[in-house]
Short mmCIF file of C-alpha atoms and ligand atoms in Angstrom, two decimals:
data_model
loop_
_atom_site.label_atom_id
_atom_site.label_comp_id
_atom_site.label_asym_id
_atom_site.label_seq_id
_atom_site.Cartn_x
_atom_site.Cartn_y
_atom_site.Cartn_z
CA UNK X 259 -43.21 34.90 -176.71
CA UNK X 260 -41.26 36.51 -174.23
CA UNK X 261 -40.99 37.08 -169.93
CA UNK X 262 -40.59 41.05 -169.31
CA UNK X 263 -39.51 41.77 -166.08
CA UNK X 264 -41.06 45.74 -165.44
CA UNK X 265 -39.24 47.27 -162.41
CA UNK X 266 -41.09 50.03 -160.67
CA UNK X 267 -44.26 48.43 -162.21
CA UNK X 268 -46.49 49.36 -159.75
CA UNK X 269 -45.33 53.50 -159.94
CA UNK X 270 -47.07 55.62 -162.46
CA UNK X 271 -45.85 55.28 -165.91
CA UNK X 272 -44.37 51.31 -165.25
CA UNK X 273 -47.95 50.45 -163.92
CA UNK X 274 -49.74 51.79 -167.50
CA UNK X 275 -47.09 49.82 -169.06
CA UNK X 276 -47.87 47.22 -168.10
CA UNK X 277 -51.54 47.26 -168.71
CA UNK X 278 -50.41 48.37 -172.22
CA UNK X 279 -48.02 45.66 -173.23
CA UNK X 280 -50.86 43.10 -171.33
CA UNK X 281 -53.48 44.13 -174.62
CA UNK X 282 -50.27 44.88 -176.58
CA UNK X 283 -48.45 41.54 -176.49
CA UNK X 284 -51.38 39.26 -174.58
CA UNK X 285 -49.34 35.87 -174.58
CA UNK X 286 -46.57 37.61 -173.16
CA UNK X 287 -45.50 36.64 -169.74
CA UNK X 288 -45.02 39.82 -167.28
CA UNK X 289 -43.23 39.64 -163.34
CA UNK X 290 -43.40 43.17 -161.71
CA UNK X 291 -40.59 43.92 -159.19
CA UNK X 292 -41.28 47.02 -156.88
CA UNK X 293 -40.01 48.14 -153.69
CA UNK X 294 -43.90 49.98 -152.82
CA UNK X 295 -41.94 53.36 -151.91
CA UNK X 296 -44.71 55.91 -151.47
CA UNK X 297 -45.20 56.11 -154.75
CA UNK X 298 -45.77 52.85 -155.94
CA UNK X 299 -48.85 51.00 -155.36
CA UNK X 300 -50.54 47.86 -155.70
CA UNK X 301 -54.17 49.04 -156.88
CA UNK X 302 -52.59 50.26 -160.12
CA UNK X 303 -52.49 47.15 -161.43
CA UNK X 304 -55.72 45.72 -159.84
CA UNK X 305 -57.44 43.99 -163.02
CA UNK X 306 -54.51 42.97 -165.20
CA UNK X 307 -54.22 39.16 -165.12
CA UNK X 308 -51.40 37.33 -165.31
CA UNK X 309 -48.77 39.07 -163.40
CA UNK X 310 -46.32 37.95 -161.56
CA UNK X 311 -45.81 40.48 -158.43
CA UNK X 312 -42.74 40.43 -156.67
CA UNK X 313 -42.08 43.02 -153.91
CA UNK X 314 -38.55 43.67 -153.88
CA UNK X 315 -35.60 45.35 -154.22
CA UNK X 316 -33.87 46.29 -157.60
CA UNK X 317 -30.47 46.87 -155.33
CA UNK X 318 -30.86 43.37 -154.49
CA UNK X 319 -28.84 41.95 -157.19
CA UNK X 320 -29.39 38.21 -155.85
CA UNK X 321 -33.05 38.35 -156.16
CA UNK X 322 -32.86 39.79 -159.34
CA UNK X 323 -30.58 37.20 -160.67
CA UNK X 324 -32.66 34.58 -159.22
CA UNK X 325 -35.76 36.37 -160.95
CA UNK X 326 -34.13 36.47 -163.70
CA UNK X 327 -32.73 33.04 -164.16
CA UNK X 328 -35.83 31.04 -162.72
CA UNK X 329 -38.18 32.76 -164.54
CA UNK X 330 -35.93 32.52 -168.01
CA UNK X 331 -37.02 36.37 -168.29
CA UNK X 332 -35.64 37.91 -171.70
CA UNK X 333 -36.43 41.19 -171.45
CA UNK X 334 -35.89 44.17 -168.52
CA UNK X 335 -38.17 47.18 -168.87
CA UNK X 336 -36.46 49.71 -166.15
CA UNK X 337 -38.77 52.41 -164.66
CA UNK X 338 -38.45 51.82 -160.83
CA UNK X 339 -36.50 54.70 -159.47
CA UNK X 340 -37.26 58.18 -157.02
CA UNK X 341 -38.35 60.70 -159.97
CA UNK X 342 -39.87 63.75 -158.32
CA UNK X 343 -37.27 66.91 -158.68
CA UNK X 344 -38.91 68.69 -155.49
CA UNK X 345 -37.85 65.76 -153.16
CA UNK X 346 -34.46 65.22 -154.61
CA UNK X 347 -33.81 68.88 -153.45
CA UNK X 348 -34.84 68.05 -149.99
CA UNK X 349 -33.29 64.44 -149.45
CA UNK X 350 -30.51 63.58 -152.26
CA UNK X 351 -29.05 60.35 -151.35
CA UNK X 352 -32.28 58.73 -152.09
CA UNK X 353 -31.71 59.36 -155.64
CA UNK X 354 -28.32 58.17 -155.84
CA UNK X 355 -29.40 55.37 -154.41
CA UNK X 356 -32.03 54.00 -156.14
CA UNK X 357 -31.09 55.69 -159.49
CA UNK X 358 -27.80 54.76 -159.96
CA UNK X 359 -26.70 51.69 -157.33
CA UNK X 360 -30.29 50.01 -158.35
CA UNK X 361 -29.58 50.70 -162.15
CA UNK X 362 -25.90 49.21 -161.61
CA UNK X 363 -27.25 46.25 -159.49
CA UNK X 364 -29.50 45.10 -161.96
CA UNK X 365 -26.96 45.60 -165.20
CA UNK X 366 -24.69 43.46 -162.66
CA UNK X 367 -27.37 40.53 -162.76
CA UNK X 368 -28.29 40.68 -166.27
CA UNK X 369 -24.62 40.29 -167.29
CA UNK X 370 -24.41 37.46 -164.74
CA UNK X 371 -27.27 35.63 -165.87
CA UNK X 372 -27.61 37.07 -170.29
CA UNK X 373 -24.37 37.19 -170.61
CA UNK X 374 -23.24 33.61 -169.16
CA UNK X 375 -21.46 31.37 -172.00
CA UNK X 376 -22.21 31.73 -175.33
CA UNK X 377 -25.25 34.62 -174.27
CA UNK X 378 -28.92 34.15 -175.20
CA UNK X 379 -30.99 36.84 -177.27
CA UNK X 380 -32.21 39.62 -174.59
CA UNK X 381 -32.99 43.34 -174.43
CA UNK X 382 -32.48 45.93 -171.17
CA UNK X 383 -34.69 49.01 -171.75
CA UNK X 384 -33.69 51.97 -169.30
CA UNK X 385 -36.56 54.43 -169.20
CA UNK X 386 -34.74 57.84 -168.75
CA UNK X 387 -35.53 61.67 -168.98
CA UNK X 388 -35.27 64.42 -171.12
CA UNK X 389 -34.04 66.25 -167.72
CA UNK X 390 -30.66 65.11 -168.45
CA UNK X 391 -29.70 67.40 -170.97
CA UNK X 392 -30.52 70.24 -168.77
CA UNK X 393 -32.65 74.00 -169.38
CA UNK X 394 -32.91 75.60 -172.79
CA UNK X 395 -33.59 79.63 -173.50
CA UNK X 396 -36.57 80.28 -175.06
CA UNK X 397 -35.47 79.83 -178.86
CA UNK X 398 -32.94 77.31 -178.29
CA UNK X 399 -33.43 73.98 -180.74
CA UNK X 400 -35.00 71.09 -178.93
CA UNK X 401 -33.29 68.32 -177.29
CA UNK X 402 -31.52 65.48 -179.41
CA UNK X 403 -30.04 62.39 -178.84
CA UNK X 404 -26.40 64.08 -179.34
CA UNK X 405 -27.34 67.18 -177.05
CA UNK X 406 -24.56 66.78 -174.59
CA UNK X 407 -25.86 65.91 -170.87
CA UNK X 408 -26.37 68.94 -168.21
CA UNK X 409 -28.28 67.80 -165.15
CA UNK X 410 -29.25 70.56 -163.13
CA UNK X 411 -30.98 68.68 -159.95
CA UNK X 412 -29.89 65.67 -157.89
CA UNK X 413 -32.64 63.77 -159.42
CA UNK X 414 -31.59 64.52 -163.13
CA UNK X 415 -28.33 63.92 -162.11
CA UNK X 416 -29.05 60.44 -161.18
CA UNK X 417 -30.32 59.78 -163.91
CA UNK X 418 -27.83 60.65 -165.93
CA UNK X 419 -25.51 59.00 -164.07
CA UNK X 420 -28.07 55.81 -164.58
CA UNK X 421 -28.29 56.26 -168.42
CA UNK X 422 -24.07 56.58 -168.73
CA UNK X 423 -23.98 53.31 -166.60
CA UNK X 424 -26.50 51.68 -169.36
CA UNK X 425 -24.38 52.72 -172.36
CA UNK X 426 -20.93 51.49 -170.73
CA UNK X 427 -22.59 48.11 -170.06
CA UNK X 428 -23.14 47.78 -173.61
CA UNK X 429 -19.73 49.34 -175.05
CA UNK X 430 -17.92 47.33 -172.83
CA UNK X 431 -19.88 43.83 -172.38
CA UNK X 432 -22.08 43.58 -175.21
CA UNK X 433 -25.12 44.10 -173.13
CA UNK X 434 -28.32 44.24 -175.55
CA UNK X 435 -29.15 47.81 -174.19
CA UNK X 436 -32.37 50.45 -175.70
CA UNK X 437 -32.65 53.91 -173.94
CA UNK X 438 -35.68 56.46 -174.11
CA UNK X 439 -35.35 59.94 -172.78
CA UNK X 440 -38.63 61.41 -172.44
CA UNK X 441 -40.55 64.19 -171.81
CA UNK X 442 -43.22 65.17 -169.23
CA UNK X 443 -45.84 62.21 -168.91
CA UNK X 444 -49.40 62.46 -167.45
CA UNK X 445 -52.66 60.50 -167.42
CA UNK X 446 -54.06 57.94 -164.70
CA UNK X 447 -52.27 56.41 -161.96
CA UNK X 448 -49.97 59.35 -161.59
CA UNK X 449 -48.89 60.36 -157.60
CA UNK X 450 -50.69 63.47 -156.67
CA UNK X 451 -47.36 65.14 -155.80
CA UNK X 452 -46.56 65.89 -159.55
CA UNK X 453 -48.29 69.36 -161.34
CA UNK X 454 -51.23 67.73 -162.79
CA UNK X 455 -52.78 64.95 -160.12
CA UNK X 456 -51.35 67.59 -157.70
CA UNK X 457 -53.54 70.88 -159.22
CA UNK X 458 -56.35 68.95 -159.97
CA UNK X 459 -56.99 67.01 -156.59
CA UNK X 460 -56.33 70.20 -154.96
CA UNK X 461 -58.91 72.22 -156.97
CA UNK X 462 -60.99 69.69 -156.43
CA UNK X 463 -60.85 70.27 -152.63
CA UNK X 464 -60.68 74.47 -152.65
CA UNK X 465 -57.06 73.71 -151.33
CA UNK X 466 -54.14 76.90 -153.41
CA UNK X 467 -52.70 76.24 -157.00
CA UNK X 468 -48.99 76.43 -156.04
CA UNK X 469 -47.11 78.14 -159.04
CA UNK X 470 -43.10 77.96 -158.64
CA UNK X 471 -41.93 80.97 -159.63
CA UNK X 472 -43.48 83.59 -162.55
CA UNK X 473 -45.14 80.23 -164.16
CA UNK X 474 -43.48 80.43 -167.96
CA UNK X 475 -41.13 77.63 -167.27
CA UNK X 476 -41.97 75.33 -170.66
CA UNK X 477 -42.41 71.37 -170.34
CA UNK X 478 -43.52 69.08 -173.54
CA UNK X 479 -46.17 66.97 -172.12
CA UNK X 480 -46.96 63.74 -173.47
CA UNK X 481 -49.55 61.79 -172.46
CA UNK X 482 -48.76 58.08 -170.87
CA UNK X 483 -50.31 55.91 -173.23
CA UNK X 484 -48.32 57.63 -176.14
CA UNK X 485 -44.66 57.41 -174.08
CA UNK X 486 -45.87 53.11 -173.31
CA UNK X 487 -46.47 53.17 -177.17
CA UNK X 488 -42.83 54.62 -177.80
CA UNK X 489 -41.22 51.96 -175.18
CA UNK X 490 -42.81 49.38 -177.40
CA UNK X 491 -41.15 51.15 -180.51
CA UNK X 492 -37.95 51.15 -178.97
CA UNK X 493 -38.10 47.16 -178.01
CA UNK X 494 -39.55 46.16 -180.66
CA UNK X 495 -37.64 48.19 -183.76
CA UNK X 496 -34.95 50.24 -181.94
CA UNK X 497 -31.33 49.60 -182.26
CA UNK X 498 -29.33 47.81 -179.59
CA UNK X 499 -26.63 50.28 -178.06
CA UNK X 500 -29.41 53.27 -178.92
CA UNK X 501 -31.20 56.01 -177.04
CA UNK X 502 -34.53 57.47 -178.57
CA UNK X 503 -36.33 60.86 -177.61
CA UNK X 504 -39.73 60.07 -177.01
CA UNK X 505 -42.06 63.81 -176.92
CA UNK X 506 -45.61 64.57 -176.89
CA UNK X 507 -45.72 67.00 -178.90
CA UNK X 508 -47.03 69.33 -176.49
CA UNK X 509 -44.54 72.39 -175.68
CA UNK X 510 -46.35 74.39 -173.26
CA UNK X 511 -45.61 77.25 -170.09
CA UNK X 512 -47.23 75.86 -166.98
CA UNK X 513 -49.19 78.70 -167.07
CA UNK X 514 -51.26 77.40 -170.03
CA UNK X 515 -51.32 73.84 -168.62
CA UNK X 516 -52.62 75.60 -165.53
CA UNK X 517 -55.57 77.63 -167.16
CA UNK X 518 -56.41 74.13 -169.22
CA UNK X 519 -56.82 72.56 -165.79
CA UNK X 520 -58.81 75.08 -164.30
CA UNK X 521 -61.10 75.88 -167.02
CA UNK X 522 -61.50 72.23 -167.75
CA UNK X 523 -63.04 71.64 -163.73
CA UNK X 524 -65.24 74.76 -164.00
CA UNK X 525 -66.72 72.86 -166.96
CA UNK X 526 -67.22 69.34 -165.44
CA UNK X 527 -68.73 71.66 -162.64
CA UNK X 528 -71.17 72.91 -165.08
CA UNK X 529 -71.94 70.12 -166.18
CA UNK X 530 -72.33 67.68 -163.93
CA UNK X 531 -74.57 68.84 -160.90
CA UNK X 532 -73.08 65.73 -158.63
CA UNK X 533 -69.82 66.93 -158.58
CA UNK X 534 -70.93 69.94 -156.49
CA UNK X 535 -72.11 67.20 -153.99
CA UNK X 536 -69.25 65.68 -154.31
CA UNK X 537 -66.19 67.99 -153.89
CA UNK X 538 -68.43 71.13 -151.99
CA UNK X 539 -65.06 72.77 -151.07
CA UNK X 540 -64.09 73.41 -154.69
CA UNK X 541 -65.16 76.64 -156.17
CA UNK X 542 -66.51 75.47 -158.98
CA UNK X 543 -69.01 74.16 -156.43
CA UNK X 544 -69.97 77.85 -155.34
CA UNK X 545 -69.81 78.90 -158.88
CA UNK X 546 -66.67 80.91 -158.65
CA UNK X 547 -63.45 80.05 -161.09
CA UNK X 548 -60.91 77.62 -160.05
CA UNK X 549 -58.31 80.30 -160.94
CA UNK X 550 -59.27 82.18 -158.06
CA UNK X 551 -57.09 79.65 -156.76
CA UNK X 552 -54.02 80.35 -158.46
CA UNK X 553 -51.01 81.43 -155.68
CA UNK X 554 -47.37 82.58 -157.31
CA UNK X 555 -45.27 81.03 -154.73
CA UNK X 556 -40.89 80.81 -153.97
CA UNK X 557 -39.30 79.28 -157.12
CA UNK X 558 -38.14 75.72 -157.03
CA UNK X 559 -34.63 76.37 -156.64
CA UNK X 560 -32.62 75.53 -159.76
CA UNK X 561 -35.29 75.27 -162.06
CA UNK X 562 -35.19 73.97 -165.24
CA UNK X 563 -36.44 76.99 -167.74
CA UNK X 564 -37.39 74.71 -171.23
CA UNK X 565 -37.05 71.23 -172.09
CA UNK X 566 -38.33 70.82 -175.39
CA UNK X 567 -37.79 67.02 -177.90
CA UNK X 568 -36.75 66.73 -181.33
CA UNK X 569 -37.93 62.89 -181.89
CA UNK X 570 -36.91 62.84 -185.37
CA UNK X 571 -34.70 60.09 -184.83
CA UNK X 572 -37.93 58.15 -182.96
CA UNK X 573 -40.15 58.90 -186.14
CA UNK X 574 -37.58 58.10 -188.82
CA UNK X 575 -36.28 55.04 -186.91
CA UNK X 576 -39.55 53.88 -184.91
CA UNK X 577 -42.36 55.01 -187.10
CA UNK X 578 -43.04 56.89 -183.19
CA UNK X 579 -45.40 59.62 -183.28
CA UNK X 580 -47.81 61.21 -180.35
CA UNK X 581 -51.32 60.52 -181.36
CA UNK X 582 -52.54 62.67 -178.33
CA UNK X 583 -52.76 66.11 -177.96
CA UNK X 584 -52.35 67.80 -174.74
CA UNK X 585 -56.37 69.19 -175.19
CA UNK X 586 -57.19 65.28 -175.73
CA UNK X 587 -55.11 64.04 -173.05
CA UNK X 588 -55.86 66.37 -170.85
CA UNK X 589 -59.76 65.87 -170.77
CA UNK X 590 -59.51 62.22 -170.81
CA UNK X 591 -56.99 62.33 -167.36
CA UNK X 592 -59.50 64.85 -165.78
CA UNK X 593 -62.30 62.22 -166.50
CA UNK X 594 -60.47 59.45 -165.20
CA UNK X 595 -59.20 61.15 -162.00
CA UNK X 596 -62.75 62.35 -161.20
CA UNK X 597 -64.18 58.84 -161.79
CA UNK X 598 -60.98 56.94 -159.82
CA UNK X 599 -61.64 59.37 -156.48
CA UNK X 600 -61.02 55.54 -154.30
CA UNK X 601 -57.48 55.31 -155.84
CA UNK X 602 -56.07 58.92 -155.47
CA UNK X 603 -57.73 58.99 -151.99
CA UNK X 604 -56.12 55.95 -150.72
CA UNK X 605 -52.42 57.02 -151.73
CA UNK X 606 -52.87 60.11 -149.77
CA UNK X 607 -52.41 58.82 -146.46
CA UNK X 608 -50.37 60.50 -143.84
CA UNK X 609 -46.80 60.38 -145.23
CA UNK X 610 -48.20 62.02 -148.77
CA UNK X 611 -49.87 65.11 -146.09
CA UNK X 612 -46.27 65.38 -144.35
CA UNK X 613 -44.46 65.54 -147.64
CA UNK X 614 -46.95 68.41 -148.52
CA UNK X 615 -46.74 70.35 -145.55
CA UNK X 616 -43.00 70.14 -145.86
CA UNK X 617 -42.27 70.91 -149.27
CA UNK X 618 -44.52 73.63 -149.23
CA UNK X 619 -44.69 75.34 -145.88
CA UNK X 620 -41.46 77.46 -146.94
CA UNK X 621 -42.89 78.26 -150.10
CA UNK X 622 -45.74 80.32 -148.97
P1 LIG V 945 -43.00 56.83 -159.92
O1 LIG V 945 -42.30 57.60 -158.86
O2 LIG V 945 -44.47 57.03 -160.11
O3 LIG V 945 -42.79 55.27 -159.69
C1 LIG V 945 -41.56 54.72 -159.35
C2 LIG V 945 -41.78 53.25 -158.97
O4 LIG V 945 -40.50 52.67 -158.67
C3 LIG V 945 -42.66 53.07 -157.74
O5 LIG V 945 -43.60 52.03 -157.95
C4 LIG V 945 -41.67 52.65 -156.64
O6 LIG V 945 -42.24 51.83 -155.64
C5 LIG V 945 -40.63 51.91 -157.46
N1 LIG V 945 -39.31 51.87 -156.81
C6 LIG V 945 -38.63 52.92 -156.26
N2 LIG V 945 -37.47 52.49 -155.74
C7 LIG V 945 -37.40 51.15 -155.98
C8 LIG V 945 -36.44 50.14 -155.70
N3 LIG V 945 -35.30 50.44 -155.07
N4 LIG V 945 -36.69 48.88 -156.11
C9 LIG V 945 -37.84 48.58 -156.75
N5 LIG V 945 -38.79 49.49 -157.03
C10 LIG V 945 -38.58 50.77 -156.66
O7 LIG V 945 -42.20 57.13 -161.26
P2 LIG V 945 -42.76 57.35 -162.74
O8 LIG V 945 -43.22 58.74 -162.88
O9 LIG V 945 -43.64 56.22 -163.09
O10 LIG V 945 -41.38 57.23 -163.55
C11 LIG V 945 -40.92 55.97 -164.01
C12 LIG V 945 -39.58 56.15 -164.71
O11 LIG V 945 -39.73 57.07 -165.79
C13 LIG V 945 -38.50 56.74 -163.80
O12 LIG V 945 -37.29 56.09 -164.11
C14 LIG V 945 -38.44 58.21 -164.20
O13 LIG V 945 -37.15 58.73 -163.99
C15 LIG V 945 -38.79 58.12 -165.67
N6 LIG V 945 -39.43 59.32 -166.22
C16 LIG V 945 -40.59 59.80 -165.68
C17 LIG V 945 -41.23 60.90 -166.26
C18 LIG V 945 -42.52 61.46 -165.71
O14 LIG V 945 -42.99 62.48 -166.23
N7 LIG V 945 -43.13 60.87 -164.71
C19 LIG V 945 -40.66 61.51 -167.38
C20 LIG V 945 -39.43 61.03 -167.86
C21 LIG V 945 -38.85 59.91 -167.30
O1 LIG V 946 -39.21 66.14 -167.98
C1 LIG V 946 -39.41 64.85 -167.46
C2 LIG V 946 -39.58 64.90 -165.97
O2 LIG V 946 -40.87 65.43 -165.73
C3 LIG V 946 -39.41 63.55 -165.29
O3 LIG V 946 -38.11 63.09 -165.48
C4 LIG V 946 -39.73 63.64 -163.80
O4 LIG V 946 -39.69 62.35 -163.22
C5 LIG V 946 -41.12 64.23 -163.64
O5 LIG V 946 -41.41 64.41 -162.27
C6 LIG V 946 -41.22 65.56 -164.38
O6 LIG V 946 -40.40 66.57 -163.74
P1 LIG V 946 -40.92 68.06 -163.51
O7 LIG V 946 -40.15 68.65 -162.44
O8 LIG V 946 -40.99 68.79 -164.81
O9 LIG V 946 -42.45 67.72 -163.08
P2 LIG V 946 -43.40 68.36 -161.97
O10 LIG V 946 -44.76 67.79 -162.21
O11 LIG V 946 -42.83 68.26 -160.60
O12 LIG V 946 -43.42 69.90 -162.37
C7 LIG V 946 -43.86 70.33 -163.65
C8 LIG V 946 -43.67 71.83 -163.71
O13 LIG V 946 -44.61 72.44 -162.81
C9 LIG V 946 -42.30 72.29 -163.28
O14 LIG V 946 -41.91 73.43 -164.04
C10 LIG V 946 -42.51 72.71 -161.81
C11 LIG V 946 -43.94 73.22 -161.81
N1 LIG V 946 -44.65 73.03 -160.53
C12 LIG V 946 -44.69 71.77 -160.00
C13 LIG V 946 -45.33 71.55 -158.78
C14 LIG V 946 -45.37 70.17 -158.17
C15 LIG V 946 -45.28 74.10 -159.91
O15 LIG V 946 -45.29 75.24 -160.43
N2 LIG V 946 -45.92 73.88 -158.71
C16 LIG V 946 -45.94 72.65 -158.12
O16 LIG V 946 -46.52 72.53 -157.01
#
């Protein structure tokens, strides 16, 4: 048995984590330590028993060493950080902040506490991106875990920054360490500021499908259930000093994600008569496409072109593979957000409208 302590546990991917490693590992004791920025939040975790909530800081290294040491935790799973692109264009230090002095506070309390003595047996996981190694031409070879790093935004620069800080703590203290860079996730509980939640709550309401740019910018998407399966991989078989490529499989232009998503609600539309009720501002509603909702809008500045994973290493090492195609995933995320409506409703309160209007007023 072992105590996991998930940072960022209440965001997006950390919060299906943890329901995953809850039927995953059931005897396992979990504490959750999140700062509830905007984007994390308490309901995505309503229903899981036995967690230990503890709202917090990760830069507070004290309280982490106390968590730590009190609750004879074993194991760090690191998600919490600021991970949306658009807003580390418009506010930087955030990033650095969180993403690198939070991952360096809490490396400085796990040596305290792990690596006091003679050491005990423990693991830190640092959840990372495939953002790191920067934008690849259309027939470039996918990423690897030797493709040197090239952040091209302040948020992938954070991260990489975060990730280097991970492999020095090992190199030079011995620090049990497991990276995954990964691609694209989506599925439930994800903050409607990201493409999918973002397009689909929007169609929902009638409300423009914001495209950056011409649209043909290519992201591997892998659903959230399949990247919590490949963070168990890498705890539970990877090698300590390591980083893994986790992928979905996926490789597709927004565009294509984009027509998915559209012809996917004129469906439920078609199908189910409430949803008419329901969302009367959508087109579907009024029996005209979604895609008439499709806007080509200013670029994001910088933006990545391709990211594209080569998990070889993952399969060989792991036994990881996706077991969800984008199709699969896809329909099942649509279901849940149109059958969740309380949740996504309730995060977009008046902060989420400001962000909106801000990011993009100067895009139109
Ligand atoms: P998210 O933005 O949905 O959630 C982040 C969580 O971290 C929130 O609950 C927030 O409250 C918490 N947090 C932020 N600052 C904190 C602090 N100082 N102390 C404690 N908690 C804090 O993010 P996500 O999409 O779930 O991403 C999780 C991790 O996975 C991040 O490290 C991100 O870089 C990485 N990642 C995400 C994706 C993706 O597609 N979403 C892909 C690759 C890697
Ligand atoms: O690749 C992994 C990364 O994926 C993670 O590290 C990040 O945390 C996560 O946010 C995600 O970054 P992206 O920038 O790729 O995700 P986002 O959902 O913001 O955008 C996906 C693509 O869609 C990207 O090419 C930009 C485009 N886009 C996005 C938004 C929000 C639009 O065209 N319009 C939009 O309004």
């Amino acid at each position: 048995m072992s105590h996991l302590l998930v940072t960022g546990g209440a965001g997006f991917i950390g919060a299906n984590f943890v329901r995953f490693w809850r039927r995953h590992r059931p005897d396992d004791a979990i504490t959750v330590l999140d700062a509830l920025t905007y984007a994390g939040n308490r309901a995505s975790l309503a229903g899981v028993d036995g967690v230990d909530f503890v709202h917090g800081d990760i830069r507070d290294t004290a309280l982490v060493e106390r968590l730590l040491h009190d609750g004879a935790i074993d194991t760090i799973v690191h998600f919490a950080a600021e991970s949306h692109v658009d807003r580390s264009l418009h506010g930087p230090a955030e990033f650095i902040d969180t993403n690198v002095i939070g991952t360096l506070s809490l490396l400085t309390a796990a040596r305290a506490v792990w690596l006091a003595g003679s050491g005990q047996p423990h693991r830190f996981h640092h959840v990372s991106t495939d953002e790191v190694y920067g934008s690849l031409g259309p027939g470039d070879p996918a990423f690897t875990e030797t493709t040197p790093y090239a952040p091209n935004s302040p948020y992938s620069a954070s991260k990489a920054a975060s990730d280097h800080l991970v492999r020095a703590w090992h190199h030079s203290y011995g620090l049990q360490t497991t990276t995954s860079n990964c691609s694209n996730n989506y599925g439930p509980y994800q903050f409607p500021e990201k493409l999918i939640p973002l397009f689909l709550i929007n169609a929902l309401h009638g409300r423009p499908l914001p495209i950056y740019g011409d649209g043909q910018q290519v992201r591997d998407w892998l659903h959230v259930e399949d990247h919590c399966r490949g963070i168990a991989a890498c705890l539970e078989r990877g090698r300590v000093g390591e980083t893994y490529n986790i992928g979905g499989g996926s490789e597709l232009p927004n565009l294509a994600v984009i027509d998915t998503l559209c012809a996917a609600v004129d469906a439920a539309f078609a199908t189910d008569a409430d949803l008419a009720r329901r969302f009367p501002d959508a087109p579907a509603a009024q029996g005209l496409p979604t895609a008439s909702l499709k806007r080509f809008v200013a670029d994001r500045p910088g933006h990545d072109r391709r990211y594209a994973i080569d998990e070889t290493k993952a399969r060989a090492e792991l036994g990881y593979a996706p077991a969800r195609g984008f199709a699969e995933g896809f329909a099942a995320t649509l279901a849940w957000y149109l059958a969740n409506e309380p949740w996504w409703r309730a995060v977009m309160d008046g902060s989420y409208r400001d962000w909106v209007e801000a990011n993009y007023a100067a895009r139109r």
